[in-house]
mmCIF file of C-alpha atoms in Angstrom:
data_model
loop_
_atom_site.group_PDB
_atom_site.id
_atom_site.type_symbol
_atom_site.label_atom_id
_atom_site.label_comp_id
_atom_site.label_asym_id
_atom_site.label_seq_id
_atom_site.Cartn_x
_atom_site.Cartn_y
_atom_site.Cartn_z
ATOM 1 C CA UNK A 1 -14.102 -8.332 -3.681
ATOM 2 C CA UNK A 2 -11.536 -10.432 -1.786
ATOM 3 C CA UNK A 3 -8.423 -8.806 -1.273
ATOM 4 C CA UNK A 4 -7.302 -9.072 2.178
ATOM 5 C CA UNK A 5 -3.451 -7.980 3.113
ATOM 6 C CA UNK A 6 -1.492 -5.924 3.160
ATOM 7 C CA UNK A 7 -1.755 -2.282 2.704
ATOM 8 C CA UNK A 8 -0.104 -2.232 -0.535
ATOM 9 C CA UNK A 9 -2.054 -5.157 -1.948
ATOM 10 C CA UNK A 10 -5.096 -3.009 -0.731
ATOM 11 C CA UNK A 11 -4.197 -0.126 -2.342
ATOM 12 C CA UNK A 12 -3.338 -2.312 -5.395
ATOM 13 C CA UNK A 13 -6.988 -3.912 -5.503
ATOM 14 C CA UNK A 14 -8.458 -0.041 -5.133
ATOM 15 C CA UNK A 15 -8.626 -0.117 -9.403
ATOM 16 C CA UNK A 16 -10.385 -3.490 -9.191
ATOM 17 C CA UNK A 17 -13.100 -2.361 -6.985
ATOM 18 C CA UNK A 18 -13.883 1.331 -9.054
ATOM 19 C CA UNK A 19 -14.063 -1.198 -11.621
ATOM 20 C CA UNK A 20 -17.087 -3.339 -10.165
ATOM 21 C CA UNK A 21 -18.587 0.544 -9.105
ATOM 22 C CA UNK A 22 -18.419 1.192 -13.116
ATOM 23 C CA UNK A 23 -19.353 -2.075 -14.562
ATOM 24 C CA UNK A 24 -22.163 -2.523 -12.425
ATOM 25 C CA UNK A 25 -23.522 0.304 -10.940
ATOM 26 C CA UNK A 26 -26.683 -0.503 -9.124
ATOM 27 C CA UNK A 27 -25.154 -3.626 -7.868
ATOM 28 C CA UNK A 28 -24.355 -3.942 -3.580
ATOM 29 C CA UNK A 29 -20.442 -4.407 -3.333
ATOM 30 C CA UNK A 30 -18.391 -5.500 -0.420
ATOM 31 C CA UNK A 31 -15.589 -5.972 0.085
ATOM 32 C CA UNK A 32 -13.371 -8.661 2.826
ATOM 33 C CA UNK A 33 -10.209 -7.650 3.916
ATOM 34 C CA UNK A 34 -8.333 -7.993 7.074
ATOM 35 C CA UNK A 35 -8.990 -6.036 9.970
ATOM 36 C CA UNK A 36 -6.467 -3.817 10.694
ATOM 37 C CA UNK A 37 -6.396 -3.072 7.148
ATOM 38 C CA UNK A 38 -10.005 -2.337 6.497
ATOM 39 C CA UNK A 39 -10.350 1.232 8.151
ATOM 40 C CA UNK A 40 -8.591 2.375 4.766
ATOM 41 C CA UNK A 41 -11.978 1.317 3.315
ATOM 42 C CA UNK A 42 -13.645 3.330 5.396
ATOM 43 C CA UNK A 43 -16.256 6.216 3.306
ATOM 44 C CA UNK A 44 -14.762 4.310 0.115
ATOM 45 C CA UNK A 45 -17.538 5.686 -2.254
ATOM 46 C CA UNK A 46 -19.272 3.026 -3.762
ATOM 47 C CA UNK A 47 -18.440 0.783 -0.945
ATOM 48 C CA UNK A 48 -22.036 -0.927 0.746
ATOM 49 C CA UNK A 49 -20.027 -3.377 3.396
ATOM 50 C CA UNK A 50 -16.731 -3.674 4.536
ATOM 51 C CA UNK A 51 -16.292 -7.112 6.025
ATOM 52 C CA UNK A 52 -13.769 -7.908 8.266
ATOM 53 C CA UNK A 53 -11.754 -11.036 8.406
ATOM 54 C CA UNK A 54 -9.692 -11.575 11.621
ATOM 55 C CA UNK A 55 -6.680 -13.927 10.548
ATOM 56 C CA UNK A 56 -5.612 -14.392 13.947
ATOM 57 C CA UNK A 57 -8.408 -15.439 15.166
ATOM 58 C CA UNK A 58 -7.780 -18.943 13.329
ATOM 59 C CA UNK A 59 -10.898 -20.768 12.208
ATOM 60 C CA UNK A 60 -13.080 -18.956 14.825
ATOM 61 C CA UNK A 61 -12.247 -15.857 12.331
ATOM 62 C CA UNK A 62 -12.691 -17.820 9.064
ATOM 63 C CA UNK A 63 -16.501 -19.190 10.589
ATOM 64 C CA UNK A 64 -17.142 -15.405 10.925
ATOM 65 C CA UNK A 65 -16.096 -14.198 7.832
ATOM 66 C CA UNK A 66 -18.468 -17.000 6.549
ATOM 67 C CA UNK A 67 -21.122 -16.140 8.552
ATOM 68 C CA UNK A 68 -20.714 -12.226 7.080
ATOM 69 C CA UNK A 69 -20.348 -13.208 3.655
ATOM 70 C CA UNK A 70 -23.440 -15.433 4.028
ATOM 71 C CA UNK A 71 -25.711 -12.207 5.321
ATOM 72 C CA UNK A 72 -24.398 -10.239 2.139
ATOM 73 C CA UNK A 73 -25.736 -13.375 -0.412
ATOM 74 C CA UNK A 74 -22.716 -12.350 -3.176
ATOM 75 C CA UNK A 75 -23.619 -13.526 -6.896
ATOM 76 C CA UNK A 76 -19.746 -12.730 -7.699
ATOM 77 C CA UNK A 77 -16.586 -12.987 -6.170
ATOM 78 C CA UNK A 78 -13.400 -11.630 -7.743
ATOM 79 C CA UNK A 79 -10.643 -12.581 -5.518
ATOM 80 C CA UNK A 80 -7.415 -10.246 -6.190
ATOM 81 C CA UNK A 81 -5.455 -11.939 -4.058
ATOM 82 C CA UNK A 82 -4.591 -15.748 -5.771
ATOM 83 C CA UNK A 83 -3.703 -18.067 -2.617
ATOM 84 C CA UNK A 84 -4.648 -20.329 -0.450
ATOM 85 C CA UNK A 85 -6.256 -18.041 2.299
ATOM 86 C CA UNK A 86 -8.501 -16.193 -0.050
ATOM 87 C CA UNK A 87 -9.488 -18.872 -2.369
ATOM 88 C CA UNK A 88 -10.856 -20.516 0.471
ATOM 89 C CA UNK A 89 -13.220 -17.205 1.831
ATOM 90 C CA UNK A 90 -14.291 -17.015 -2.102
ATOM 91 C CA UNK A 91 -15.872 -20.715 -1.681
ATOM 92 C CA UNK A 92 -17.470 -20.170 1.537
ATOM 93 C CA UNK A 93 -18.644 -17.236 0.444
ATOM 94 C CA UNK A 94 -21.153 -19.566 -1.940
ATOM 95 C CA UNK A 95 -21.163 -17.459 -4.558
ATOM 96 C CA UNK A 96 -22.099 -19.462 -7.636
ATOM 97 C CA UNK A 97 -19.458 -17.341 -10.006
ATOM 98 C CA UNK A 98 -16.167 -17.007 -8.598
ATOM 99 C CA UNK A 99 -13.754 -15.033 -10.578
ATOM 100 C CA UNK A 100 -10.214 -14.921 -10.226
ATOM 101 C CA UNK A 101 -6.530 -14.394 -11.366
ATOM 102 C CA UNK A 102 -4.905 -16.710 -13.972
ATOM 103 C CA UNK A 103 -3.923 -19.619 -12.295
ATOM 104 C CA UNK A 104 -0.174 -18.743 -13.623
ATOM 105 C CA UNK A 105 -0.219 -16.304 -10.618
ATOM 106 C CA UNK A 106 -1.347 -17.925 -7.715
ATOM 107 C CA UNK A 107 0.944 -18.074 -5.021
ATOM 108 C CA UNK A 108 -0.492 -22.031 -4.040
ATOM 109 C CA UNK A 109 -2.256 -22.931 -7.414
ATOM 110 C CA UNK A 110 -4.219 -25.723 -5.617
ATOM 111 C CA UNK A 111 -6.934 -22.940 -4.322
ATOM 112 C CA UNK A 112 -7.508 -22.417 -8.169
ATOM 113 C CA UNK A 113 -9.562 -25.618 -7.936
ATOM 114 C CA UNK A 114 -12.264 -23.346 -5.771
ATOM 115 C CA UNK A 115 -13.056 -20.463 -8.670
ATOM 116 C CA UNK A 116 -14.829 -21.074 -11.629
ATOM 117 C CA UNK A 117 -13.285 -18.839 -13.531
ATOM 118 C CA UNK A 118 -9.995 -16.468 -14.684
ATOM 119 C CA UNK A 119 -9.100 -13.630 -15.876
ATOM 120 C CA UNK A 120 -6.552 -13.242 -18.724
ATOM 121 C CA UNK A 121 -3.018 -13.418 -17.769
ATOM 122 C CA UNK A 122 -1.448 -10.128 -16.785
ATOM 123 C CA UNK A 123 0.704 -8.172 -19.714
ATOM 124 C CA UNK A 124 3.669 -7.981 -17.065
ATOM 125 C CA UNK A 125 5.074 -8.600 -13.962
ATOM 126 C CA UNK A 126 3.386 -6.083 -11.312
ATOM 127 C CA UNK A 127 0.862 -6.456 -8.901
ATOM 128 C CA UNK A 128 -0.495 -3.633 -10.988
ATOM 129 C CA UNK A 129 -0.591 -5.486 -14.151
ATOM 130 C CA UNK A 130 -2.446 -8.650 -12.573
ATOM 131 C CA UNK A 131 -5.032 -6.290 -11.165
ATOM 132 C CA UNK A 132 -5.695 -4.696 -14.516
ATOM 133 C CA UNK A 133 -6.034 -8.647 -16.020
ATOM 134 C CA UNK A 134 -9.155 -8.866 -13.706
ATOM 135 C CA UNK A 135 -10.432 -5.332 -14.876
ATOM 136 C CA UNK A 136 -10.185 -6.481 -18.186
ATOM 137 C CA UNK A 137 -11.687 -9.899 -17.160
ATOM 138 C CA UNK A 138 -14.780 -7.253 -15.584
ATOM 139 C CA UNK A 139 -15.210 -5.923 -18.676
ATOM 140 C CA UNK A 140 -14.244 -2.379 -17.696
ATOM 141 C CA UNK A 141 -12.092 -0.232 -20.165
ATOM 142 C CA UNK A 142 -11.802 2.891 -18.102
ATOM 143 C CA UNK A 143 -8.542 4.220 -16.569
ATOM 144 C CA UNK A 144 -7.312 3.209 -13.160
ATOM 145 C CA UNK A 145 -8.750 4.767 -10.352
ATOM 146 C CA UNK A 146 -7.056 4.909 -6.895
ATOM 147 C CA UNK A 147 -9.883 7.255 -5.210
ATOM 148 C CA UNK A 148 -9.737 6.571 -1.977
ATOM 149 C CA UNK A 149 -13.063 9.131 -1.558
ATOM 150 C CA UNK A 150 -11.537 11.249 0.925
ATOM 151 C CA UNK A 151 -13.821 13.534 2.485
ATOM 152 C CA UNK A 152 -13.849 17.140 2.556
ATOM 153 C CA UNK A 153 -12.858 17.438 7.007
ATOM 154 C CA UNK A 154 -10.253 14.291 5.599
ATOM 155 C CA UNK A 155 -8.125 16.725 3.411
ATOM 156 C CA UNK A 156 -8.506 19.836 5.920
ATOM 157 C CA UNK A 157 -6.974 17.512 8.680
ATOM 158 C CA UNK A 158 -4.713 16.377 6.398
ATOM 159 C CA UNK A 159 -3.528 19.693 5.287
ATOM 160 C CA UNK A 160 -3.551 20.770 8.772
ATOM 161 C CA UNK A 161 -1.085 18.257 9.656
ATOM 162 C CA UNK A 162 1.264 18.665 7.102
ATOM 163 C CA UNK A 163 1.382 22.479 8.443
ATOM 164 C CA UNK A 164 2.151 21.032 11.967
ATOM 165 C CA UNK A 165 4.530 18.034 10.893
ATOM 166 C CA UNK A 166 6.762 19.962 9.013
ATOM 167 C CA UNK A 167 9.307 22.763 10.766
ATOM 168 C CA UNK A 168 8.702 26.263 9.331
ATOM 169 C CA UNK A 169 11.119 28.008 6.443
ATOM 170 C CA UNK A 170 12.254 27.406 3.256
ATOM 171 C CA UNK A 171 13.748 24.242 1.241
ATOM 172 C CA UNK A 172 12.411 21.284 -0.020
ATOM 173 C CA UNK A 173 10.390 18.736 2.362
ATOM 174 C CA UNK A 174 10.901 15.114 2.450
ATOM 175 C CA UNK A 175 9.150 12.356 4.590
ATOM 176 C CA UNK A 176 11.248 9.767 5.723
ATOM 177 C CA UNK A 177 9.207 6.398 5.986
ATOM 178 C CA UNK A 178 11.311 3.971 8.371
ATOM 179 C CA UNK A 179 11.141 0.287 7.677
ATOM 180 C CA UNK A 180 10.737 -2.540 9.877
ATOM 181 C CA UNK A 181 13.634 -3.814 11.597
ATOM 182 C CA UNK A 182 14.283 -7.360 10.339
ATOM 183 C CA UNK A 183 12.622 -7.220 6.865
ATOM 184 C CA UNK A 184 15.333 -7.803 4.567
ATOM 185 C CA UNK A 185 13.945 -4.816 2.604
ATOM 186 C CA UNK A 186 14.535 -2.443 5.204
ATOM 187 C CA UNK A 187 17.439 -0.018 5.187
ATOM 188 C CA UNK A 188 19.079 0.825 8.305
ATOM 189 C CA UNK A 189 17.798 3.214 11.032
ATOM 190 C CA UNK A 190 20.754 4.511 11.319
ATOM 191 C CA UNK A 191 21.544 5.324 7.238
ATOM 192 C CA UNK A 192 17.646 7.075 7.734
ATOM 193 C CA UNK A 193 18.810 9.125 10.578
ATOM 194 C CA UNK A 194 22.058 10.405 8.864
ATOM 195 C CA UNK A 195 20.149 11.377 5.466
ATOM 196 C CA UNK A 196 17.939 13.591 7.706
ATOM 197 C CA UNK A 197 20.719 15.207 8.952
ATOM 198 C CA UNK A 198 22.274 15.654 5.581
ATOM 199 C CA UNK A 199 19.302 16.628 4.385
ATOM 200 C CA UNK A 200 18.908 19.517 7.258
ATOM 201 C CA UNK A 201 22.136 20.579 6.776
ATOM 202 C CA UNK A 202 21.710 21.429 2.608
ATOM 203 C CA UNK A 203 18.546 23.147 3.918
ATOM 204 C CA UNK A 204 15.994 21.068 3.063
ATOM 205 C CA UNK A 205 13.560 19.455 6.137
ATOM 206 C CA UNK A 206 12.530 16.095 6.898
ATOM 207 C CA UNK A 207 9.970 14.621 8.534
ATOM 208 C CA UNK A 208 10.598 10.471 10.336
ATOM 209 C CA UNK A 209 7.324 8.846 10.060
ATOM 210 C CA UNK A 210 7.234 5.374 11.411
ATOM 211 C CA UNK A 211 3.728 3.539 11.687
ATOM 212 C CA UNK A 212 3.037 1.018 14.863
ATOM 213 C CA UNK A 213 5.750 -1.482 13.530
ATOM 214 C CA UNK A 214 8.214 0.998 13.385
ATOM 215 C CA UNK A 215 7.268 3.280 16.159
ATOM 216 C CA UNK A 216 10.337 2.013 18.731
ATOM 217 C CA UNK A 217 13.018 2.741 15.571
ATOM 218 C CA UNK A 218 11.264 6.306 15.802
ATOM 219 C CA UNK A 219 11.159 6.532 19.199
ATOM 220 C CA UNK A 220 14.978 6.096 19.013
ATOM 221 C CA UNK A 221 15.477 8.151 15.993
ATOM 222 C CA UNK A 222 13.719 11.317 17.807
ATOM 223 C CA UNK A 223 16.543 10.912 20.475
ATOM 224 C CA UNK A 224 19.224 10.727 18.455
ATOM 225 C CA UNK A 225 17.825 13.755 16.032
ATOM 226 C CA UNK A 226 16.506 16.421 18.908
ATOM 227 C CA UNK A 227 19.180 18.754 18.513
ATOM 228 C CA UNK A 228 18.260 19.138 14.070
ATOM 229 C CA UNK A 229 15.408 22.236 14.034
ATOM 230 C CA UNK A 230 14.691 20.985 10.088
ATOM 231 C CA UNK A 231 14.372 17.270 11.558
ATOM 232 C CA UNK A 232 10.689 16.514 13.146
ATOM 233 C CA UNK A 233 9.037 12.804 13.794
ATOM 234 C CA UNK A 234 5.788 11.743 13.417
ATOM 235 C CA UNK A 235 5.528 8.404 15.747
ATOM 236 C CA UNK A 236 3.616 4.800 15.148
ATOM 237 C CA UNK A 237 1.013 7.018 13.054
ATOM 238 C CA UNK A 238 -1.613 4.493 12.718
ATOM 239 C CA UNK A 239 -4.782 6.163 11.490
ATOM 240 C CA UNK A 240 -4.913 5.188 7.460
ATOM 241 C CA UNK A 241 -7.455 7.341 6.612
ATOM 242 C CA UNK A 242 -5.544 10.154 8.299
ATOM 243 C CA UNK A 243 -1.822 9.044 6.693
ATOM 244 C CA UNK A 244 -4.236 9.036 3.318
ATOM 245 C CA UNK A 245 -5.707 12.618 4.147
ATOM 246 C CA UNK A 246 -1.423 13.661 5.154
ATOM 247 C CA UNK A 247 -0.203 11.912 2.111
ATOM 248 C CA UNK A 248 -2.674 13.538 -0.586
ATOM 249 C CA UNK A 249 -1.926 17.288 1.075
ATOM 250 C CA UNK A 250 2.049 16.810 0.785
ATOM 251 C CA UNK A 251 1.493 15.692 -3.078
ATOM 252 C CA UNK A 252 -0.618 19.095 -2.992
ATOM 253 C CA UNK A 253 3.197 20.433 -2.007
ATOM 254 C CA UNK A 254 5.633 18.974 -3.894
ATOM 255 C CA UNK A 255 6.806 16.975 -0.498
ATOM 256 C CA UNK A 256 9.412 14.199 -1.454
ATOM 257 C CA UNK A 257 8.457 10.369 0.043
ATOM 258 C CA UNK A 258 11.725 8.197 0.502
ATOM 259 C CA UNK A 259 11.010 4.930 1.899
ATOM 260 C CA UNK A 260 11.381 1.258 1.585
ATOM 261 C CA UNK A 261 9.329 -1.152 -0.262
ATOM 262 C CA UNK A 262 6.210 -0.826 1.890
ATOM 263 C CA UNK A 263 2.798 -0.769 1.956
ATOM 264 C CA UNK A 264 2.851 3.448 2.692
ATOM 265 C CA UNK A 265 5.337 3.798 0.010
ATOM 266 C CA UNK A 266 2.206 2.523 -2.351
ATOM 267 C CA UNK A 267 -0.526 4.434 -0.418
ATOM 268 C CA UNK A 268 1.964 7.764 -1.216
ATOM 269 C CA UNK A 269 1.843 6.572 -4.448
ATOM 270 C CA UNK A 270 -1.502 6.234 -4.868
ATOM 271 C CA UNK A 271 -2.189 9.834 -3.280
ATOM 272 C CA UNK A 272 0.138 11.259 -5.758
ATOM 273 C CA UNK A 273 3.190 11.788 -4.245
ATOM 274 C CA UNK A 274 6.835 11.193 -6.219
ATOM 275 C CA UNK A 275 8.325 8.326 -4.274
ATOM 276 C CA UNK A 276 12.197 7.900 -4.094
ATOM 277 C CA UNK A 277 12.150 3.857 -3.588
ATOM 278 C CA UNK A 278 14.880 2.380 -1.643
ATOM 279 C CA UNK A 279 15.502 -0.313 -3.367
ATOM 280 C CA UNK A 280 17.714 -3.960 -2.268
ATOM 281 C CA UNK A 281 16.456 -7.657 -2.632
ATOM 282 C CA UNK A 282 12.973 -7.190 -4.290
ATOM 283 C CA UNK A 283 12.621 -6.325 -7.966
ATOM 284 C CA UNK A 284 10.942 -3.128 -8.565
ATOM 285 C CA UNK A 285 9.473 -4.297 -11.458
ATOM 286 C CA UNK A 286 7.174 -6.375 -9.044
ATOM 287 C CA UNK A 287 6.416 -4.442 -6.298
ATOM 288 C CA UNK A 288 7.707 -1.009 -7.406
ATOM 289 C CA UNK A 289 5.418 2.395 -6.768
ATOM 290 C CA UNK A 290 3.162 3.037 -9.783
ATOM 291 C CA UNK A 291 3.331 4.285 -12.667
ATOM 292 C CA UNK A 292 6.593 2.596 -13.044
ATOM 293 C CA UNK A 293 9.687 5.020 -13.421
ATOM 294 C CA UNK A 294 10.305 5.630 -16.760
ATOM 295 C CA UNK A 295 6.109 5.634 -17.272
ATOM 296 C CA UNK A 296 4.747 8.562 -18.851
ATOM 297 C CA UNK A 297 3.811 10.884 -16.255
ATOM 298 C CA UNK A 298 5.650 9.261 -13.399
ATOM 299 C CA UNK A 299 7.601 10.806 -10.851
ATOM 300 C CA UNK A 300 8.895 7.588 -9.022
ATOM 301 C CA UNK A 301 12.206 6.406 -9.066
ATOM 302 C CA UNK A 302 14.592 3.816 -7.797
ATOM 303 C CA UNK A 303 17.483 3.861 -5.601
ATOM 304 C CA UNK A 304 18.881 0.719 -6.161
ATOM 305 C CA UNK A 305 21.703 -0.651 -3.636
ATOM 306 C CA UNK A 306 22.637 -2.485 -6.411
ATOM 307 C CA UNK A 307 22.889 -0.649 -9.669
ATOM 308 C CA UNK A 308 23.149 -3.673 -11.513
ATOM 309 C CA UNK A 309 20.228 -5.332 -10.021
ATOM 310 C CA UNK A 310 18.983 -7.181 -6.786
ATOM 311 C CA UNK A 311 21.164 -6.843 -3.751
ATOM 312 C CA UNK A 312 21.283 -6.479 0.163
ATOM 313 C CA UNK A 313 20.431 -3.313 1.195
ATOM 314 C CA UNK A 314 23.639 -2.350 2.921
ATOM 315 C CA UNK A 315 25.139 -1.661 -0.205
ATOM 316 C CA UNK A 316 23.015 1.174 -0.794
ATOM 317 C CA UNK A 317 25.179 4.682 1.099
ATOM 318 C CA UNK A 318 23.587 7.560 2.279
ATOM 319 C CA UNK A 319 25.606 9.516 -0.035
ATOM 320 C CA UNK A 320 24.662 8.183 -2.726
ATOM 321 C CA UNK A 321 21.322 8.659 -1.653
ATOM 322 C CA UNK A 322 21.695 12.354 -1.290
ATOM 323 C CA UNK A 323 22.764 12.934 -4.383
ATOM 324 C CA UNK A 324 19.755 11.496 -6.035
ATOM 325 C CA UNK A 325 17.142 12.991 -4.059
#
């Protein structure tokens, strides 16, 4: 399986790969993903190699990845990705049946030429939708499976640290996922840190998570907040399997997520949490949590900034906010 950034596109490919478990279960799967990314993959049942790719390594990381892929011998590739970047892993990998996306989705349609074949297109527009084209493509008619495989001493930490993270009393908890400063989809630090004092003040609590990208905004944030008792931070958190382990405990809860479009707004998601989606420039409909709101079962919603569609994310006021949390 080639799927190899970002978090969300991980956690996007997750169906694809129970897929492979299920439609061929005695086969050796692996699976190539970025570095810093792969650790999420780590005790993924069903999982025989993770294989790391090292983009910034330039083509010293591409010869290694080859090298890798070369030790595992793959008969298949399915490539879940659909550009340039990956198409090109899938041919060195030499596998002789390379399987991928319609060529309506790729991102650069040239590294179509590499595959040899294509799934169906996708029924709609999310990254959820495509990955389901290639299940179908797989021949697998089972529903979608997130299961990241957590362990047993996983969900115990993870419960654990929900118990620490979170002040003590009543009212309803929310974690507060900051976004990175200069991404167009981010809301401002300083709308996050006056909805946590709103928040406090109605009675609820909040927790400020911020991974390693975010971790100075946090930094800043925990100044700013020390005097709110219901307000508590959780700094550049950077352990996925642990966030996972934290995530699938505060679904266990009833916690509230409120964040950006981000790849931990889809692993929350995926662990079952209801995710209030900030929402500004990118369409929902895209890159939205899943299910979609308005899906049967589905707790996620938007917050759009703009109720009649796309817009910058200034437009979106922590009041209004508030009210629909």
């Amino acid at each position: 399986l080639v799927r190899l950034s970002h978090l969300g596109d991980v956690v996007h490919a997750l169906p694809v790969f129970h897929a492979l478990r299920r439609r061929w279960p005695a086969a050796k799967l692996a699976w190539i993903c970025q570095k810093e990314f792969a650790p999420l993959l780590t005790g993924l049942p069903g999982l025989d190699e993770s294989l790391l790719f090292d983009r910034r390594a330039g083509l010293r990381g591409v010869w290694r990845a080859r090298r890798a892929m070369a030790a595992f011998g793959p008969d298949l590739t399915v490539d879940a990705q659909g550009n340039m970047k990956s198409a090109l892993l899938s041919r060195l990998s030499a596998a002789p049946r390379r399987l991928a996306l319609a060529p309506v989705h790729w991102q650069e349609p040239v590294g179509a030429r590499f595959m040899t074949e294509f799934a169906p297109p996708a029924e709609g527009p999310h990254a959820i939708h495509k990955a389901a084209s290639l299940i179908d493509a797989i021949g697998d008619r089972s529903p979608l499976s997130f299961d990241l495989g957590l362990s047993t001493a996983e969900l115990e930490e993870g419960a654990k640290e929900l118990a620490e993270r979170f002040s003590a009393g009543a009212g309803q908890c929310w974690v507060l996922h900051l976004g990175r400063e200069g991404d167009p989809r981010t809301w401002p630090s300083e709308r996050f840190a006056s909805l946590a004092r709103e928040l406090a003040r109605r009675g609820d609590r909040a927790l400020v998570l911020s991974g390693p990208a975010e971790a100075g905004t946090g930094q800043r944030l925990a100044q700013e907040l020390q005097g709110e008792e219901r307000v508590s931070h959780w700094i550049g958190q950077s352990d996925l399997r642990q966030l996972a382990g934290f995530l699938t405990a505060a679904a266990a809860e009833g916690v509230g997520f409120v964040a950006c479009d981000s790849g931990p707004s889809h692993l929350a998601a995926a662990c079952g949490l209801h995710v209030r989606l900030l929402s500004g420039p990118q369409d929902p409909l895209l890159t939205g949590p899943w299910p979609l709101e308005g899906a049967p079962d589905s707790g996620n919603r938007i917050i759009r900034a703009n109720p009649g569609g796309l817009g910058p994310m200034l437009g979106l006021e922590v009041e209004s906010v508030l009210a629909l949390l």
